[in-house]
Tab-separated table of C-alpha atoms and ligand atoms in Angstrom:
chain	number	residue	atom	x	y	z
A	1	MET	CA	78.169	151.260	63.976
A	2	ARG	CA	78.383	152.781	67.420
A	3	PRO	CA	74.843	154.260	67.752
A	4	LEU	CA	73.502	150.389	66.592
A	5	VAL	CA	75.624	148.741	69.612
A	6	ALA	CA	74.487	151.380	72.030
A	7	LEU	CA	70.997	150.953	70.611
A	8	VAL	CA	71.480	147.212	71.384
A	9	VAL	CA	72.833	147.713	74.867
A	10	ALA	CA	69.988	149.935	75.541
A	11	ALA	CA	67.540	147.448	74.506
A	12	GLY	CA	69.277	144.816	76.498
A	13	VAL	CA	69.022	147.069	79.788
A	14	LEU	CA	65.405	147.963	79.008
A	15	ALA	CA	64.058	144.315	78.654
A	16	GLY	CA	66.114	143.552	82.225
A	17	CYS	CA	69.268	141.872	80.264
A	18	ASP	CA	66.704	139.265	79.427
A	19	GLU	CA	69.182	138.911	76.430
A	20	THR	CA	72.343	137.818	78.454
A	21	PRO	CA	74.150	134.932	76.496
A	22	LYS	CA	72.687	131.577	77.729
A	23	LYS	CA	74.905	129.633	80.119
A	24	LYS	CA	76.993	126.671	78.618
A	25	PRO	CA	74.737	123.343	79.672
A	26	PRO	CA	76.369	122.013	82.532
A	27	PRO	CA	79.044	118.514	81.186
A	28	PRO	CA	77.190	115.365	80.629
A	29	GLY	CA	76.328	113.616	83.920
A	30	ALA	CA	77.129	117.022	86.279
A	31	SER	CA	73.418	117.253	86.909
A	32	ALA	CA	72.575	113.891	87.735
A	33	THR	CA	71.600	113.787	91.369
A	34	GLU	CA	73.832	111.202	92.498
A	35	PRO	CA	72.274	109.560	95.615
A	36	ARG	CA	74.747	108.820	98.475
A	37	SER	CA	74.480	104.967	98.327
A	38	SER	CA	76.678	104.404	100.759
A	39	SER	CA	75.061	106.098	103.768
A	40	PRO	CA	71.615	105.506	103.513
A	41	THR	CA	69.385	107.518	105.651
A	42	ALA	CA	68.548	105.504	108.890
A	43	ALA	CA	65.087	107.688	108.989
A	44	ALA	CA	63.943	106.858	105.756
A	45	SER	CA	61.176	104.101	105.277
A	46	PHE	CA	61.909	101.311	106.730
A	47	PRO	CA	62.381	98.070	104.353
A	48	ALA	CA	59.169	95.833	104.987
A	49	THR	CA	60.526	92.527	105.024
A	50	PRO	CA	64.260	90.992	105.759
A	51	ARG	CA	64.289	90.159	102.224
A	52	ALA	CA	63.505	93.755	101.176
A	53	TYR	CA	66.022	94.872	103.858
A	54	PHE	CA	68.767	92.458	102.390
A	55	VAL	CA	68.182	93.844	98.847
A	56	GLU	CA	68.571	97.575	99.787
A	57	ARG	CA	71.118	97.675	102.406
A	58	CYS	CA	73.352	94.250	101.693
A	59	ALA	CA	73.056	93.651	98.051
A	60	THR	CA	74.985	96.107	96.791
A	61	CYS	CA	78.085	94.884	98.294
A	62	HIS	CA	77.061	90.969	98.698
A	63	GLY	CA	74.854	90.493	95.642
A	64	ALA	CA	71.156	89.757	95.554
A	65	GLU	CA	71.985	85.975	95.524
A	66	GLY	CA	74.300	86.457	98.390
A	67	LYS	CA	77.567	85.349	96.174
A	68	GLY	CA	79.483	88.096	97.228
A	69	ASP	CA	79.249	89.921	93.946
A	70	GLY	CA	77.487	92.888	94.570
A	71	THR	CA	77.844	96.045	92.284
A	72	ALA	CA	80.165	97.877	94.898
A	73	ALA	CA	81.933	94.534	95.722
A	74	ALA	CA	84.317	94.689	92.831
A	75	THR	CA	87.237	96.911	94.399
A	76	MET	CA	86.920	95.366	97.648
A	77	SER	CA	89.575	93.690	99.448
A	78	PRO	CA	89.050	91.440	101.120
A	79	ARG	CA	85.919	90.545	99.028
A	80	PRO	CA	82.257	90.699	100.852
A	81	ARG	CA	81.576	87.149	102.120
A	82	SER	CA	79.854	85.045	99.650
A	83	PHE	CA	76.938	83.253	101.599
A	84	VAL	CA	77.135	80.156	99.181
A	85	ASP	CA	80.151	79.075	100.473
A	86	ALA	CA	79.226	75.751	102.228
A	87	ASP	CA	82.480	75.655	104.663
A	88	TRP	CA	81.494	79.254	105.851
A	89	GLN	CA	77.962	78.260	106.480
A	90	LYS	CA	79.139	75.275	108.307
A	91	ASN	CA	81.332	77.021	110.759
A	92	VAL	CA	79.468	80.312	111.320
A	93	THR	CA	76.930	80.199	114.005
A	94	ASP	CA	73.725	82.382	113.919
A	95	ASP	CA	75.033	84.498	116.724
A	96	ASP	CA	77.913	85.080	114.656
A	97	ILE	CA	76.499	86.292	111.721
A	98	ARG	CA	73.850	88.410	114.063
A	99	LYS	CA	76.792	89.939	115.941
A	100	VAL	CA	78.932	90.987	112.783
A	101	VAL	CA	75.382	92.296	110.943
A	102	LEU	CA	74.811	94.603	114.085
A	103	LYS	CA	78.172	95.615	114.839
A	104	GLY	CA	79.994	95.741	111.561
A	105	GLY	CA	83.026	93.974	110.773
A	106	ALA	CA	85.313	95.844	112.681
A	107	ALA	CA	83.897	95.035	115.995
A	108	VAL	CA	84.633	91.013	115.312
A	109	GLY	CA	87.907	91.352	113.956
A	110	LYS	CA	86.603	91.343	110.498
A	111	SER	CA	86.814	94.302	107.468
A	112	PRO	CA	85.402	97.483	108.596
A	113	LEU	CA	84.048	97.557	104.996
A	114	MET	CA	81.328	95.405	106.392
A	115	PRO	CA	79.007	98.208	108.020
A	116	PRO	CA	77.124	98.060	110.977
A	117	ASN	CA	73.616	98.064	111.271
A	118	PRO	CA	72.846	99.697	114.377
A	119	GLU	CA	69.076	100.684	114.079
A	120	LEU	CA	68.264	96.540	114.122
A	121	GLU	CA	68.911	96.948	117.650
A	122	SER	CA	65.167	97.592	118.053
A	123	LYS	CA	64.252	95.434	115.233
A	124	PRO	CA	65.380	91.618	116.473
A	125	ASP	CA	62.885	90.010	114.530
A	126	VAL	CA	64.549	92.040	110.997
A	127	LEU	CA	67.954	90.679	112.418
A	128	THR	CA	66.750	87.482	112.984
A	129	GLY	CA	64.996	87.405	109.423
A	130	LEU	CA	68.458	88.459	107.934
A	131	VAL	CA	70.073	85.574	109.569
A	132	ALA	CA	67.488	83.443	107.991
A	133	GLU	CA	68.061	85.202	104.824
A	134	VAL	CA	71.838	84.573	104.812
A	135	ARG	CA	71.309	80.915	105.575
A	136	ARG	CA	68.566	80.608	102.606
A	137	LEU	CA	70.967	82.041	100.222
A	138	GLY	CA	73.467	79.602	101.254
A	139	LYS	CA	71.342	77.086	100.314
A	140	ALA	CA	70.399	78.118	96.939
A	141	PRO	CA	71.615	76.213	94.088
B	201	HEC	C1	79.747	98.329	101.948
B	201	HEC	C2	79.749	96.621	101.543
B	201	HEC	C3	78.888	95.944	102.645
B	201	HEC	C4	77.894	96.061	102.586
B	201	HEC	C5	76.369	96.965	102.491
B	201	HEC	C6	77.414	94.591	103.514
B	201	HEC	N1	78.432	94.075	103.728
B	201	HEC	FE1	78.593	92.092	104.933
B	201	HEC	N2	80.410	91.857	104.528
B	201	HEC	C7	81.255	93.039	103.655
B	201	HEC	C8	82.528	92.414	103.521
B	201	HEC	C9	83.677	93.413	102.972
B	201	HEC	C10	82.721	91.562	104.273
B	201	HEC	C11	83.861	90.592	104.704
B	201	HEC	C12	84.546	90.818	105.613
B	201	HEC	C13	85.680	89.947	106.242
B	201	HEC	O1	85.807	88.718	105.433
B	201	HEC	O2	86.864	90.582	106.821
B	201	HEC	C14	81.315	91.031	104.874
B	201	HEC	C15	81.131	89.914	105.709
B	201	HEC	C16	79.711	89.800	106.028
B	201	HEC	C17	79.480	88.750	107.027
B	201	HEC	C18	80.368	87.575	106.907
B	201	HEC	C19	80.969	87.398	108.319
B	201	HEC	C20	81.779	86.532	108.480
B	201	HEC	O3	81.739	85.346	109.736
B	201	HEC	O4	82.964	86.077	107.866
B	201	HEC	C21	78.092	88.144	106.681
B	201	HEC	C22	77.309	87.386	107.790
B	201	HEC	C23	77.577	89.490	106.161
B	201	HEC	N3	78.805	90.387	105.922
B	201	HEC	C24	76.146	90.035	106.210
B	201	HEC	C25	75.773	91.181	105.773
B	201	HEC	C26	74.448	91.571	105.848
B	201	HEC	C27	73.359	91.047	106.204
B	201	HEC	C28	74.396	93.018	105.339
B	201	HEC	C29	73.419	93.898	104.935
B	201	HEC	C30	72.591	94.314	106.537
B	201	HEC	C31	76.004	93.247	104.950
B	201	HEC	N4	76.376	92.303	105.261
B	201	HEC	C32	75.937	94.566	104.191
B	201	HEC	C33	80.677	94.117	102.825
B	201	HEC	C34	79.413	94.313	103.122
């Protein structure tokens, strides 16, 4: 049988080793491109409206309706603030909200899990819109 083996090997060499065994397919999920959702690129296209900004940058934690039930919220301690909490809405000022959104939780003695949004420094209108969005969600039924 040897000559046959040699022939097969030689054929492989001549064919540029095209016949090398195929690689095993990667395990399921391994090739899925996982976006690094926790660090959105600041340079990426800027959301056009405060609501779009909220959906893109806040809803993963605070939930689309601001109830503190976003997909990332379950394992967080403390949990992201629910904006539907009437007592919280009553006691927090617009300036408080601006500050925590801009500088992050750690800067105001709250959880560092609440990230800062320094790019809003140059977008005061978006920041104002976000405060309004937080207030609007608080009034939602
Ligand atoms: C990675 C998760 C996460 C994201 C993203 C996030 N937050 Fe938060 N946020 C939190 C957590 C956790 C708290 C609770 C902090 C605490 O109570 O110590 C919080 C608290 C807050 C508070 C309440 C602060 C207070 O006075 O109690 C406001 C307002 C707020 N977030 C607004 C926003 C807005 C607006 C965005 C989007 C620009 C945003 N957050 C994005 C996790 C997040």
